[in-house]
Each structure stands twice: as structure tokens, then as C-alpha cells.
PDB file of C-alpha atoms in Angstrom:
ATOM      1  CA  MET A   1       1.983 -39.287  29.465  1.00 69.00           C
ATOM      2  CA  GLU A   2       4.972 -37.981  31.490  1.00 70.00           C
ATOM      3  CA  ASN A   3       7.084 -35.292  29.872  1.00 77.00           C
ATOM      4  CA  ASN A   4       9.284 -32.333  30.663  1.00 84.00           C
ATOM      5  CA  LEU A   5       7.808 -29.933  28.158  1.00 90.00           C
ATOM      6  CA  LEU A   6       7.107 -26.267  28.710  1.00 90.00           C
ATOM      7  CA  LEU A   7       4.163 -25.063  26.629  1.00 93.00           C
ATOM      8  CA  SER A   8       4.539 -21.932  24.515  1.00 94.00           C
ATOM      9  CA  LYS A   9       2.994 -18.872  26.014  1.00 92.00           C
ATOM     10  CA  PHE A  10       0.008 -17.154  24.273  1.00 92.00           C
ATOM     11  CA  TRP A  11       1.765 -14.043  22.998  1.00 94.00           C
ATOM     12  CA  THR A  12       4.945 -15.881  22.068  1.00 95.00           C
ATOM     13  CA  ARG A  13       2.971 -18.059  19.638  1.00 94.00           C
ATOM     14  CA  ILE A  14       1.093 -14.932  18.264  1.00 94.00           C
ATOM     15  CA  GLY A  15       4.477 -13.226  17.721  1.00 96.00           C
ATOM     16  CA  ALA A  16       5.756 -16.255  15.807  1.00 96.00           C
ATOM     17  CA  LEU A  17       2.662 -16.223  13.637  1.00 95.00           C
ATOM     18  CA  LEU A  18       3.136 -12.521  12.800  1.00 96.00           C
ATOM     19  CA  ILE A  19       6.648 -13.100  11.761  1.00 97.00           C
ATOM     20  CA  ASP A  20       5.675 -16.017   9.580  1.00 97.00           C
ATOM     21  CA  SER A  21       2.858 -13.943   8.037  1.00 95.00           C
ATOM     22  CA  PHE A  22       5.350 -11.142   7.315  1.00 96.00           C
ATOM     23  CA  VAL A  23       7.811 -13.571   5.642  1.00 97.00           C
ATOM     24  CA  LEU A  24       5.032 -15.110   3.500  1.00 97.00           C
ATOM     25  CA  GLY A  25       3.811 -11.591   2.717  1.00 96.00           C
ATOM     26  CA  ILE A  26       7.227 -10.669   1.359  1.00 97.00           C
ATOM     27  CA  VAL A  27       7.352 -13.805  -0.761  1.00 97.00           C
ATOM     28  CA  GLY A  28       3.800 -13.050  -2.118  1.00 96.00           C
ATOM     29  CA  PHE A  29       4.757  -9.389  -2.853  1.00 96.00           C
ATOM     30  CA  ILE A  30       7.781 -10.466  -4.881  1.00 96.00           C
ATOM     31  CA  LEU A  31       5.823 -13.043  -6.788  1.00 96.00           C
ATOM     32  CA  GLY A  32       3.058 -10.454  -7.401  1.00 94.00           C
ATOM     33  CA  VAL A  33       5.549  -8.076  -8.929  1.00 93.00           C
ATOM     34  CA  ILE A  34       6.985 -10.700 -11.281  1.00 95.00           C
ATOM     35  CA  PHE A  35       3.882 -12.666 -12.172  1.00 94.00           C
ATOM     36  CA  LYS A  36       1.193 -10.045 -11.805  1.00 92.00           C
ATOM     37  CA  ASN A  37      -0.467 -10.535 -15.233  1.00 90.00           C
ATOM     38  CA  PHE A  38      -0.369 -14.303 -14.875  1.00 93.00           C
ATOM     39  CA  PHE A  39      -2.053 -14.177 -11.483  1.00 93.00           C
ATOM     40  CA  ILE A  40      -4.716 -11.845 -12.835  1.00 90.00           C
ATOM     41  CA  SER A  41      -5.431 -14.297 -15.663  1.00 88.00           C
ATOM     42  CA  LEU A  42      -6.007 -17.132 -13.179  1.00 89.00           C
ATOM     43  CA  GLY A  43      -8.862 -15.305 -11.375  1.00 84.00           C
ATOM     44  CA  GLU A  44     -10.099 -17.114  -8.315  1.00 83.00           C
ATOM     45  CA  ASN A  45      -7.658 -19.985  -8.797  1.00 87.00           C
ATOM     46  CA  ALA A  46      -4.771 -17.758  -7.983  1.00 91.00           C
ATOM     47  CA  LYS A  47      -5.508 -18.364  -4.324  1.00 90.00           C
ATOM     48  CA  LEU A  48      -4.427 -21.923  -4.726  1.00 92.00           C
ATOM     49  CA  ILE A  49      -0.853 -20.702  -5.366  1.00 94.00           C
ATOM     50  CA  GLY A  50      -0.624 -18.919  -2.031  1.00 94.00           C
ATOM     51  CA  TRP A  51      -2.211 -21.854  -0.369  1.00 95.00           C
ATOM     52  CA  PHE A  52       0.371 -24.205  -1.855  1.00 95.00           C
ATOM     53  CA  ILE A  53       3.202 -21.924  -0.751  1.00 96.00           C
ATOM     54  CA  SER A  54       1.847 -21.591   2.809  1.00 96.00           C
ATOM     55  CA  LEU A  55       1.139 -25.299   3.067  1.00 96.00           C
ATOM     56  CA  SER A  56       4.651 -26.134   1.931  1.00 97.00           C
ATOM     57  CA  TYR A  57       6.188 -23.562   4.260  1.00 97.00           C
ATOM     58  CA  PHE A  58       4.357 -24.750   7.460  1.00 97.00           C
ATOM     59  CA  SER A  59       4.524 -28.383   6.502  1.00 97.00           C
ATOM     60  CA  ILE A  60       8.301 -28.550   5.922  1.00 97.00           C
ATOM     61  CA  LEU A  61       9.586 -26.151   8.454  1.00 97.00           C
ATOM     62  CA  ASN A  62       7.311 -27.398  11.377  1.00 97.00           C
ATOM     63  CA  SER A  63       8.458 -30.946  10.742  1.00 96.00           C
ATOM     64  CA  ASN A  64      11.643 -32.745  11.897  1.00 96.00           C
ATOM     65  CA  ILE A  65      13.314 -31.442   8.633  1.00 96.00           C
ATOM     66  CA  HIS A  66      13.724 -28.099  10.294  1.00 96.00           C
ATOM     67  CA  ASN A  67      13.531 -28.955  13.930  1.00 95.00           C
ATOM     68  CA  GLY A  68       9.790 -28.164  14.172  1.00 96.00           C
ATOM     69  CA  GLN A  69      10.442 -24.524  13.637  1.00 96.00           C
ATOM     70  CA  THR A  70       9.289 -21.999  11.100  1.00 97.00           C
ATOM     71  CA  LEU A  71      11.254 -18.734  10.939  1.00 97.00           C
ATOM     72  CA  GLY A  72       8.861 -17.185  13.313  1.00 97.00           C
ATOM     73  CA  LYS A  73       9.083 -20.020  15.822  1.00 97.00           C
ATOM     74  CA  LYS A  74      12.931 -20.071  15.575  1.00 97.00           C
ATOM     75  CA  LEU A  75      13.097 -16.406  16.439  1.00 97.00           C
ATOM     76  CA  MET A  76      10.673 -16.857  19.282  1.00 97.00           C
ATOM     77  CA  HIS A  77      12.403 -20.067  20.523  1.00 96.00           C
ATOM     78  CA  ILE A  78       9.453 -22.336  20.277  1.00 96.00           C
ATOM     79  CA  GLN A  79       8.798 -25.525  18.256  1.00 97.00           C
ATOM     80  CA  VAL A  80       6.292 -28.069  17.151  1.00 97.00           C
ATOM     81  CA  THR A  81       6.651 -31.527  18.918  1.00 96.00           C
ATOM     82  CA  ASP A  82       4.619 -34.527  19.898  1.00 94.00           C
ATOM     83  CA  ILE A  83       3.776 -35.224  23.570  1.00 92.00           C
ATOM     84  CA  THR A  84       7.168 -36.858  24.179  1.00 90.00           C
ATOM     85  CA  GLY A  85       8.970 -33.702  23.002  1.00 91.00           C
ATOM     86  CA  ASN A  86      10.214 -35.188  19.649  1.00 94.00           C
ATOM     87  CA  THR A  87       9.698 -33.208  16.426  1.00 96.00           C
ATOM     88  CA  VAL A  88       7.063 -34.698  14.092  1.00 97.00           C
ATOM     89  CA  SER A  89       7.324 -36.309  10.690  1.00 97.00           C
ATOM     90  CA  LEU A  90       6.619 -34.422   7.433  1.00 97.00           C
ATOM     91  CA  LYS A  91       3.352 -36.368   7.052  1.00 97.00           C
ATOM     92  CA  THR A  92       2.102 -35.317  10.481  1.00 97.00           C
ATOM     93  CA  SER A  93       3.258 -31.709   9.966  1.00 97.00           C
ATOM     94  CA  PHE A  94       1.458 -31.687   6.557  1.00 97.00           C
ATOM     95  CA  ILE A  95      -1.860 -32.864   8.224  1.00 97.00           C
ATOM     96  CA  ARG A  96      -1.427 -30.088  10.898  1.00 97.00           C
ATOM     97  CA  ALA A  97      -0.755 -27.459   8.152  1.00 97.00           C
ATOM     98  CA  LEU A  98      -3.585 -28.672   6.045  1.00 95.00           C
ATOM     99  CA  VAL A  99      -6.188 -28.173   8.830  1.00 94.00           C
ATOM    100  CA  TYR A 100      -4.598 -24.807   9.738  1.00 93.00           C
ATOM    101  CA  THR A 101      -4.378 -23.246   6.274  1.00 94.00           C
ATOM    102  CA  THR A 102      -7.452 -24.566   4.442  1.00 91.00           C
ATOM    103  CA  PRO A 103     -10.178 -22.446   6.111  1.00 89.00           C
ATOM    104  CA  PHE A 104      -8.218 -19.247   5.650  1.00 85.00           C
ATOM    105  CA  PHE A 105      -7.207 -19.747   2.110  1.00 84.00           C
ATOM    106  CA  LEU A 106     -10.476 -21.285   0.857  1.00 79.00           C
ATOM    107  CA  ASN A 107     -12.772 -18.846   2.618  1.00 76.00           C
ATOM    108  CA  GLY A 108     -14.869 -17.289  -0.154  1.00 70.00           C
ATOM    109  CA  PHE A 109     -13.403 -19.618  -2.761  1.00 70.00           C
ATOM    110  CA  LYS A 110     -16.060 -20.294  -5.430  1.00 70.00           C
ATOM    111  CA  ILE A 111     -16.475 -23.966  -6.463  1.00 65.00           C
ATOM    112  CA  PRO A 112     -16.941 -24.012 -10.284  1.00 62.00           C
ATOM    113  CA  GLY A 113     -20.642 -24.352 -11.195  1.00 59.00           C
ATOM    114  CA  SER A 114     -21.944 -23.197  -7.787  1.00 61.00           C
ATOM    115  CA  HIS A 115     -23.546 -19.965  -6.791  1.00 60.00           C
ATOM    116  CA  LEU A 116     -24.270 -18.047  -3.533  1.00 60.00           C
ATOM    117  CA  PHE A 117     -27.427 -19.943  -2.687  1.00 60.00           C
ATOM    118  CA  SER A 118     -26.438 -23.450  -3.864  1.00 67.00           C
ATOM    119  CA  VAL A 119     -26.320 -26.298  -1.416  1.00 70.00           C
ATOM    120  CA  ILE A 120     -22.672 -26.880  -2.148  1.00 74.00           C
ATOM    121  CA  THR A 121     -21.700 -23.290  -1.387  1.00 75.00           C
ATOM    122  CA  VAL A 122     -23.685 -23.354   1.863  1.00 76.00           C
ATOM    123  CA  ILE A 123     -22.028 -26.589   3.011  1.00 80.00           C
ATOM    124  CA  GLN A 124     -18.686 -25.306   2.013  1.00 79.00           C
ATOM    125  CA  GLY A 125     -19.247 -22.120   3.950  1.00 82.00           C
ATOM    126  CA  ILE A 126     -20.353 -23.996   7.045  1.00 85.00           C
ATOM    127  CA  ILE A 127     -17.364 -26.304   7.154  1.00 86.00           C
ATOM    128  CA  ILE A 128     -14.760 -23.603   6.378  1.00 88.00           C
ATOM    129  CA  PHE A 129     -16.291 -21.057   8.816  1.00 88.00           C
ATOM    130  CA  THR A 130     -16.629 -23.590  11.681  1.00 89.00           C
ATOM    131  CA  VAL A 131     -13.071 -24.963  11.272  1.00 90.00           C
ATOM    132  CA  GLY A 132     -11.652 -21.479  11.023  1.00 91.00           C
ATOM    133  CA  THR A 133     -13.553 -20.275  14.013  1.00 92.00           C
ATOM    134  CA  GLY A 134     -12.703 -23.486  15.931  1.00 92.00           C
ATOM    135  CA  ILE A 135      -8.946 -22.859  15.408  1.00 93.00           C
ATOM    136  CA  ILE A 136      -9.297 -19.478  17.009  1.00 93.00           C
ATOM    137  CA  ILE A 137     -11.658 -20.617  19.847  1.00 94.00           C
ATOM    138  CA  PHE A 138      -9.372 -23.542  20.819  1.00 94.00           C
ATOM    139  CA  TYR A 139      -6.319 -21.307  20.865  1.00 91.00           C
ATOM    140  CA  ILE A 140      -7.980 -18.781  23.082  1.00 92.00           C
ATOM    141  CA  PHE A 141      -9.840 -21.010  25.532  1.00 92.00           C
ATOM    142  CA  ASN A 142      -7.763 -24.198  25.648  1.00 92.00           C
ATOM    143  CA  LYS A 143      -5.440 -22.832  28.321  1.00 90.00           C
ATOM    144  CA  GLU A 144      -4.548 -26.336  29.651  1.00 91.00           C
ATOM    145  CA  THR A 145      -2.544 -27.599  26.646  1.00 92.00           C
ATOM    146  CA  ARG A 146      -2.501 -24.542  24.414  1.00 91.00           C
ATOM    147  CA  GLN A 147      -3.471 -26.839  21.506  1.00 94.00           C
ATOM    148  CA  SER A 148      -5.520 -25.244  18.640  1.00 94.00           C
ATOM    149  CA  LEU A 149      -7.796 -27.395  16.546  1.00 94.00           C
ATOM    150  CA  HIS A 150      -4.990 -28.300  14.040  1.00 95.00           C
ATOM    151  CA  ASP A 151      -2.786 -29.357  16.968  1.00 96.00           C
ATOM    152  CA  ILE A 152      -5.500 -31.646  18.353  1.00 95.00           C
ATOM    153  CA  VAL A 153      -5.988 -33.252  14.984  1.00 95.00           C
ATOM    154  CA  ALA A 154      -2.268 -33.932  14.487  1.00 96.00           C
ATOM    155  CA  LYS A 155      -1.611 -34.686  18.158  1.00 95.00           C
ATOM    156  CA  THR A 156       1.093 -31.895  18.298  1.00 96.00           C
ATOM    157  CA  TYR A 157       2.135 -29.262  20.836  1.00 96.00           C
ATOM    158  CA  VAL A 158       3.847 -25.959  20.473  1.00 96.00           C
ATOM    159  CA  VAL A 159       6.468 -25.825  23.213  1.00 95.00           C
ATOM    160  CA  GLN A 160       9.563 -23.926  24.340  1.00 95.00           C
ATOM    161  CA  GLU A 161      12.940 -24.980  23.094  1.00 92.00           C
ATOM    162  CA  VAL A 162      14.076 -25.391  26.627  1.00 91.00           C
ATOM    163  CA  ARG A 163      12.845 -28.239  28.791  1.00 87.00           C
ATOM    164  CA  SER A 164      11.587 -28.251  32.299  1.00 83.00           C
ATOM    165  CA  SER A 165      13.923 -29.700  35.066  1.00 80.00           C
ATOM    166  CA  THR A 166      10.952 -31.664  36.395  1.00 83.00           C
ATOM    167  CA  ILE A 167       8.786 -34.404  34.878  1.00 83.00           C
ATOM    168  CA  SER A 168       4.966 -33.860  34.873  1.00 80.00           C
ATOM    169  CA  PHE A 169       1.852 -35.038  33.161  1.00 81.00           C
ATOM    170  CA  MET A 170       0.213 -33.116  30.276  1.00 83.00           C
ATOM    171  CA  PRO A 171      -3.147 -31.756  31.677  1.00 85.00           C
ATOM    172  CA  ALA A 172      -6.384 -32.846  30.026  1.00 86.00           C
ATOM    173  CA  ILE A 173      -8.266 -30.467  27.721  1.00 89.00           C
ATOM    174  CA  LYS A 174     -11.380 -29.095  29.253  1.00 89.00           C
ATOM    175  CA  LYS A 175     -14.653 -29.369  27.331  1.00 91.00           C
ATOM    176  CA  ARG A 176     -15.439 -25.656  27.098  1.00 92.00           C
ATOM    177  CA  SER A 177     -13.757 -25.185  23.786  1.00 92.00           C
ATOM    178  CA  PHE A 178     -15.633 -28.146  22.270  1.00 92.00           C
ATOM    179  CA  TYR A 179     -18.898 -26.709  23.536  1.00 94.00           C
ATOM    180  CA  ILE A 180     -18.210 -23.253  22.175  1.00 93.00           C
ATOM    181  CA  THR A 181     -17.222 -24.624  18.778  1.00 93.00           C
ATOM    182  CA  GLY A 182     -20.221 -26.871  18.677  1.00 93.00           C
ATOM    183  CA  GLY A 183     -22.484 -23.975  19.507  1.00 93.00           C
ATOM    184  CA  VAL A 184     -20.961 -21.980  16.641  1.00 91.00           C
ATOM    185  CA  PHE A 185     -21.417 -24.909  14.281  1.00 91.00           C
ATOM    186  CA  LEU A 186     -25.113 -25.266  15.224  1.00 93.00           C
ATOM    187  CA  LEU A 187     -25.727 -21.507  14.935  1.00 91.00           C
ATOM    188  CA  VAL A 188     -24.117 -21.470  11.502  1.00 87.00           C
ATOM    189  CA  ILE A 189     -26.313 -24.439  10.297  1.00 88.00           C
ATOM    190  CA  ILE A 190     -29.513 -22.834  11.590  1.00 87.00           C
ATOM    191  CA  THR A 191     -28.679 -19.494  10.071  1.00 83.00           C
ATOM    192  CA  SER A 192     -27.805 -21.166   6.760  1.00 77.00           C
ATOM    193  CA  ILE A 193     -30.940 -23.280   6.594  1.00 75.00           C
ATOM    194  CA  TYR A 194     -32.990 -20.133   7.316  1.00 73.00           C
ATOM    195  CA  GLY A 195     -31.320 -18.240   4.529  1.00 68.00           C
ATOM    196  CA  LEU A 196     -31.940 -21.068   2.068  1.00 65.00           C
ATOM    197  CA  SER A 197     -35.562 -21.489   3.055  1.00 65.00           C
ATOM    198  CA  SER A 198     -36.464 -17.779   3.392  1.00 56.00           C
ATOM    199  CA  SER A 199     -39.125 -16.977   0.809  1.00 44.00           C
ATOM    200  CA  ASN A 200     -38.568 -13.285   1.300  1.00 49.00           C
ATOM    201  CA  SER A 201     -35.012 -13.238  -0.009  1.00 57.00           C
ATOM    202  CA  GLU A 202     -35.527 -11.152  -3.108  1.00 63.00           C
ATOM    203  CA  ILE A 203     -31.860 -11.286  -3.906  1.00 70.00           C
ATOM    204  CA  LYS A 204     -32.335 -14.880  -5.099  1.00 76.00           C
ATOM    205  CA  LYS A 205     -33.852 -13.531  -8.291  1.00 81.00           C
ATOM    206  CA  LEU A 206     -30.481 -12.150  -9.231  1.00 85.00           C
ATOM    207  CA  VAL A 207     -28.812 -15.646  -9.332  1.00 82.00           C
ATOM    208  CA  PRO A 208     -29.585 -16.068 -13.123  1.00 87.00           C
ATOM    209  CA  VAL A 209     -28.129 -12.639 -13.805  1.00 89.00           C
ATOM    210  CA  TYR A 210     -24.983 -13.629 -11.922  1.00 87.00           C
ATOM    211  CA  GLU A 211     -24.736 -16.960 -13.858  1.00 86.00           C
ATOM    212  CA  ASP A 212     -25.136 -15.284 -17.249  1.00 90.00           C
ATOM    213  CA  ILE A 213     -22.535 -12.575 -16.528  1.00 90.00           C
ATOM    214  CA  LEU A 214     -20.055 -15.187 -15.337  1.00 86.00           C
ATOM    215  CA  LYS A 215     -20.283 -17.010 -18.652  1.00 87.00           C
ATOM    216  CA  GLN A 216     -19.208 -13.997 -20.592  1.00 88.00           C
ATOM    217  CA  ASP A 217     -15.676 -13.770 -22.181  1.00 85.00           C
ATOM    218  CA  HIS A 218     -12.796 -12.274 -20.148  1.00 85.00           C
ATOM    219  CA  ILE A 219     -14.750 -12.243 -16.888  1.00 89.00           C
ATOM    220  CA  SER A 220     -13.092 -14.302 -14.192  1.00 84.00           C
ATOM    221  CA  ASP A 221     -15.440 -13.515 -11.337  1.00 85.00           C
ATOM    222  CA  ALA A 222     -18.631 -11.590 -10.659  1.00 87.00           C
ATOM    223  CA  THR A 223     -20.953 -10.552  -7.880  1.00 87.00           C
ATOM    224  CA  VAL A 224     -24.478  -9.184  -8.135  1.00 89.00           C
ATOM    225  CA  SER A 225     -26.196  -7.566  -5.123  1.00 86.00           C
ATOM    226  CA  MET A 226     -29.093  -5.338  -4.298  1.00 85.00           C
ATOM    227  CA  ASN A 227     -29.577  -2.890  -1.395  1.00 83.00           C
ATOM    228  CA  THR A 228     -32.462  -0.790  -0.254  1.00 77.00           C
ATOM    229  CA  ASN A 229     -31.952   2.800  -1.287  1.00 69.00           C
ATOM    230  CA  PRO A 230     -31.655   4.809   1.983  1.00 63.00           C
ATOM    231  CA  PHE A 231     -31.791   8.220   0.250  1.00 61.00           C
ATOM    232  CA  SER A 232     -35.173   8.010  -1.348  1.00 58.00           C
ATOM    233  CA  ASP A 233     -38.762   7.586  -0.252  1.00 58.00           C
ATOM    234  CA  ASN A 234     -39.859   7.197  -3.828  1.00 57.00           C
ATOM    235  CA  SER A 235     -41.046   3.597  -4.613  1.00 59.00           C
ATOM    236  CA  ASP A 236     -39.581   3.941  -8.099  1.00 60.00           C
ATOM    237  CA  THR A 237     -36.101   4.021  -6.643  1.00 62.00           C
ATOM    238  CA  LYS A 238     -36.564   1.320  -4.048  1.00 72.00           C
ATOM    239  CA  TYR A 239     -33.372  -0.639  -4.733  1.00 81.00           C
ATOM    240  CA  LEU A 240     -29.709  -0.021  -5.611  1.00 89.00           C
ATOM    241  CA  TYR A 241     -28.278  -2.805  -7.783  1.00 92.00           C
ATOM    242  CA  ILE A 242     -24.483  -3.459  -7.922  1.00 93.00           C
ATOM    243  CA  ILE A 243     -22.870  -5.625 -10.505  1.00 93.00           C
ATOM    244  CA  SER A 244     -19.061  -6.154  -9.859  1.00 93.00           C
ATOM    245  CA  ILE A 245     -17.202  -7.820 -12.664  1.00 92.00           C
ATOM    246  CA  LYS A 246     -13.545  -8.943 -12.550  1.00 90.00           C
ATOM    247  CA  VAL A 247     -11.686  -9.122 -15.886  1.00 89.00           C
ATOM    248  CA  ASP A 248      -8.787 -11.298 -16.676  1.00 86.00           C
ATOM    249  CA  ARG A 249      -6.398  -8.508 -17.682  1.00 82.00           C
ATOM    250  CA  ASN A 250      -4.548  -5.718 -15.977  1.00 80.00           C
ATOM    251  CA  LEU A 251      -6.724  -2.575 -15.874  1.00 75.00           C
ATOM    252  CA  LYS A 252      -3.878  -0.510 -14.545  1.00 70.00           C
ATOM    253  CA  ASN A 253      -2.159  -0.853 -17.980  1.00 65.00           C
ATOM    254  CA  ASP A 254      -5.445  -0.249 -19.810  1.00 61.00           C
ATOM    255  CA  LYS A 255      -7.148   2.701 -17.973  1.00 55.00           C
ATOM    256  CA  ASN A 256      -9.290   3.471 -21.025  1.00 58.00           C
ATOM    257  CA  THR A 257     -11.071   0.174 -20.542  1.00 56.00           C
ATOM    258  CA  GLY A 258     -12.103   0.984 -17.034  1.00 53.00           C
ATOM    259  CA  ASN A 259     -13.219   4.451 -17.840  1.00 63.00           C
ATOM    260  CA  ASN A 260     -15.036   3.603 -20.978  1.00 74.00           C
ATOM    261  CA  ILE A 261     -18.611   2.436 -20.450  1.00 80.00           C
ATOM    262  CA  ASN A 262     -18.731   1.083 -23.973  1.00 77.00           C
ATOM    263  CA  THR A 263     -16.255  -1.662 -23.276  1.00 83.00           C
ATOM    264  CA  PRO A 264     -17.741  -5.085 -24.124  1.00 87.00           C
ATOM    265  CA  GLU A 265     -17.586  -6.391 -20.501  1.00 88.00           C
ATOM    266  CA  ILE A 266     -19.557  -3.431 -19.112  1.00 90.00           C
ATOM    267  CA  ARG A 267     -22.001  -3.308 -21.996  1.00 90.00           C
ATOM    268  CA  LYS A 268     -22.792  -7.073 -21.826  1.00 92.00           C
ATOM    269  CA  ALA A 269     -23.223  -6.870 -18.085  1.00 92.00           C
ATOM    270  CA  VAL A 270     -25.663  -4.046 -18.259  1.00 93.00           C
ATOM    271  CA  GLU A 271     -27.603  -5.623 -21.160  1.00 92.00           C
ATOM    272  CA  THR A 272     -27.778  -8.919 -19.288  1.00 93.00           C
ATOM    273  CA  PHE A 273     -29.266  -7.172 -16.240  1.00 93.00           C
ATOM    274  CA  ILE A 274     -31.730  -5.098 -18.356  1.00 92.00           C
ATOM    275  CA  ASN A 275     -32.889  -8.204 -20.302  1.00 91.00           C
ATOM    276  CA  SER A 276     -33.482 -10.157 -17.014  1.00 89.00           C
ATOM    277  CA  ASN A 277     -36.274  -7.762 -16.020  1.00 86.00           C
ATOM    278  CA  VAL A 278     -35.508  -8.318 -12.332  1.00 87.00           C
ATOM    279  CA  TYR A 279     -35.807  -4.716 -11.444  1.00 87.00           C
ATOM    280  CA  ASP A 280     -39.104  -2.924 -10.658  1.00 84.00           C
ATOM    281  CA  SER A 281     -38.539   0.511 -12.232  1.00 87.00           C
ATOM    282  CA  ASP A 282     -36.299   2.245 -14.708  1.00 88.00           C
ATOM    283  CA  ASN A 283     -35.639   4.885 -12.020  1.00 88.00           C
ATOM    284  CA  GLU A 284     -33.772   2.324  -9.942  1.00 90.00           C
ATOM    285  CA  ILE A 285     -29.981   2.622  -9.876  1.00 91.00           C
ATOM    286  CA  LEU A 286     -27.516   0.224 -11.339  1.00 93.00           C
ATOM    287  CA  THR A 287     -23.846   0.506 -10.433  1.00 94.00           C
ATOM    288  CA  ILE A 288     -21.300  -1.378 -12.547  1.00 93.00           C
ATOM    289  CA  VAL A 289     -17.858  -1.997 -10.937  1.00 93.00           C
ATOM    290  CA  ILE A 290     -15.151  -3.263 -13.240  1.00 91.00           C
ATOM    291  CA  ASN A 291     -12.013  -4.439 -11.534  1.00 89.00           C
ATOM    292  CA  SER A 292      -8.880  -6.479 -12.108  1.00 88.00           C
ATOM    293  CA  GLY A 293      -6.188  -7.764  -9.823  1.00 90.00           C
ATOM    294  CA  PHE A 294      -5.138 -10.865  -7.981  1.00 92.00           C
ATOM    295  CA  ASP A 295      -5.388 -12.439  -4.565  1.00 92.00           C
ATOM    296  CA  ILE A 296      -3.029 -15.349  -3.898  1.00 93.00           C
ATOM    297  CA  GLY A 297      -3.808 -15.438  -0.149  1.00 91.00           C
ATOM    298  CA  ILE A 298      -0.426 -14.150   0.918  1.00 94.00           C
ATOM    299  CA  ALA A 299      -0.571 -11.044  -1.288  1.00 93.00           C
ATOM    300  CA  LYS A 300      -3.211  -9.164  -3.264  1.00 91.00           C
ATOM    301  CA  GLN A 301      -3.613  -6.191  -5.509  1.00 90.00           C
ATOM    302  CA  PHE A 302      -6.719  -4.712  -7.166  1.00 88.00           C
ATOM    303  CA  PHE A 303      -7.716  -1.784  -9.370  1.00 84.00           C
ATOM    304  CA  SER A 304     -11.291  -0.850 -10.047  1.00 86.00           C
ATOM    305  CA  TYR A 305     -13.531   1.694 -11.763  1.00 87.00           C
ATOM    306  CA  SER A 306     -17.195   2.186 -11.144  1.00 90.00           C
ATOM    307  CA  HIS A 307     -20.139   3.652 -13.158  1.00 91.00           C
ATOM    308  CA  SER A 308     -23.484   4.424 -11.528  1.00 91.00           C
ATOM    309  CA  LYS A 309     -26.585   5.442 -13.416  1.00 91.00           C
ATOM    310  CA  THR A 310     -30.339   4.948 -13.373  1.00 91.00           C
ATOM    311  CA  ILE A 311     -31.578   2.025 -15.515  1.00 92.00           C
ATOM    312  CA  HIS A 312     -33.306   4.602 -17.688  1.00 91.00           C
ATOM    313  CA  GLU A 313     -29.894   6.257 -18.394  1.00 93.00           C
ATOM    314  CA  TRP A 314     -28.232   2.925 -19.209  1.00 93.00           C
ATOM    315  CA  LYS A 315     -31.039   2.099 -21.655  1.00 91.00           C
ATOM    316  CA  ARG A 316     -30.559   5.487 -23.364  1.00 91.00           C
ATOM    317  CA  ILE A 317     -26.739   5.025 -23.682  1.00 89.00           C
ATOM    318  CA  TYR A 318     -27.122   1.582 -25.204  1.00 84.00           C
ATOM    319  CA  ASN A 319     -30.271   2.370 -27.100  1.00 79.00           C
ATOM    320  CA  LYS A 320     -32.217  -0.263 -25.321  1.00 62.00           C
TER     321      LYS A 320
END
């Protein structure tokens, strides 16, 4: 279709994104100061707040309500339009913002009832990673129309405020971006299938431990991992186990909780691990990390304390 649009330059659009990120970061910081304890109590769900704010920001300001310009785009003199140069409706802008923000805000978001090796988690990871990577790939390699993945879905363009004095046709998108994104998608699928089917993945035995710890009171999130001990040739200290628990209260205001290994959360996590019998030797090391904080996507803050001992020492402390 004929138009007189001048596409936004690469670094101009990057500059607008940095400005918008700064603005959202300030909003997130202010909200974090005011509602810190509330965000901490929400746990993983706090990310949804930042997602909603960002989705509203990009949806409303990039639509015809604000001339297709977020604050960053306005300062950089660019705007979101359709192929005719008209600003887009709120519905179209919402679809564009939804595709754009979802992979970055839901990356790592845990679906209730799922764990690291569940099929649901793997499918979620494949989709989010591919879409997020696709957004970056299209923006870098689609030099013809400078449309990223979210622009292609919404049929929008990021253009300069000024218009060309001549009429021309919008060039066609070359296929290299589609091929690269498709290759990444296949690679992620193959890697994920291999990870699920690998019979040598000893970390899978920790899944029940993770599930039991997550069910405990006042724990909003948890991770359980194991690593080969690089500092010992002794077969009795083959692995280092790390249990990270996130509590639903502010540890900064309760430092004794973090420093005290007899707190209920730490004690229950250690006892759950010991009772699981997933370890090979009492000489192996178990590290407990207790932390609190929030991550709303546009701002985050965390405090943590760690305690590292051999399993034998943990048993002695808790008379196990």
C-alpha cells in the first residue's frame, strides 16, 4: 500500500524504550515504598501488578488516545500507526502491548500446581521464551519494515512524526527473521524434550521435596537445587544442596528471623529434606537460604540470609 511514512530508526526506538522503562521504574519504586509489605505477601502474584501497569501504559498511550506515543516515543518524536499513517484503536494497541509485555513479565512465573519438570511448565517456558526471543530477533533483523513480532501481530508500524514528501510502497518483510525464530523454537523444543526424558537427571528426585516445602505455612515460593561439589574428591561430599525459601513477610523488619536457624520455616525445610532421604551421605552440604521481598516486574527488592552446614550438623542441631 502507498504511504508517506518514515520508519523509526533503530536507536531512536531503543531510546524511547529506555525512557519508558525509566518512567515505569519510577512508578514501581514509589509503589514499592508505599505497598512493600503488601507486595511481599502476594509472593509470585505480585508480578501481575507490574504487568497490569505496563500493559495499561503501553495500551493507552500507544493508541489514538495519546496520538500513538508513550512518553518515550513523544520525546523521541516517533509514534505507533497503521500502514496508512493513522494512529490505532485502543483494542489494536492492547493486542500489540499484550504480545510485547507477556513474555517479559511472565518469564519464570510459576503456574499454581506445577513444578520445574511438569509438562505445563515446559510448554509455558517454550512459548514465553520463543515469543520473547522472537520480539528481539525481528527487531534486529527485520530491517525492511522495522516491525517486531508484536507489530506484525497488530499490523502496526513505529514511524517518525514527520512524513516523507514522496509517496512510496512499504517494503515486504524478508523471511530471515521467521527462519531464525523458527530455528530457535525447534531448538528449544528439542532441548526441553531431552531434559524431560533424560533418565540421568538426578535433580528430578528433589521435586517431592520442593512440593512439600511449598505447602508449608508462610512460604510463598521455593527452589530446590543440587550441584556437584567442586572442592572435594571425597565421595561422601559429592553434592551441594541448596534450598531457597521465600517467606511472606518483610525480613528487613525482622532480622532475628533470618539469622535464627530455629525459625519454623528453616526448621521445617531442613526436616523435610532430611526425611526425604534424597541425599547420599550425612557429609554432604545443605544450604538454606531464607529471603523475602517482592518483584512486580517494574521494580523489585529482596533481602536474604543463608545458613550452610553438613547434613550431619543439621541433624545434630535439630536432634534428628
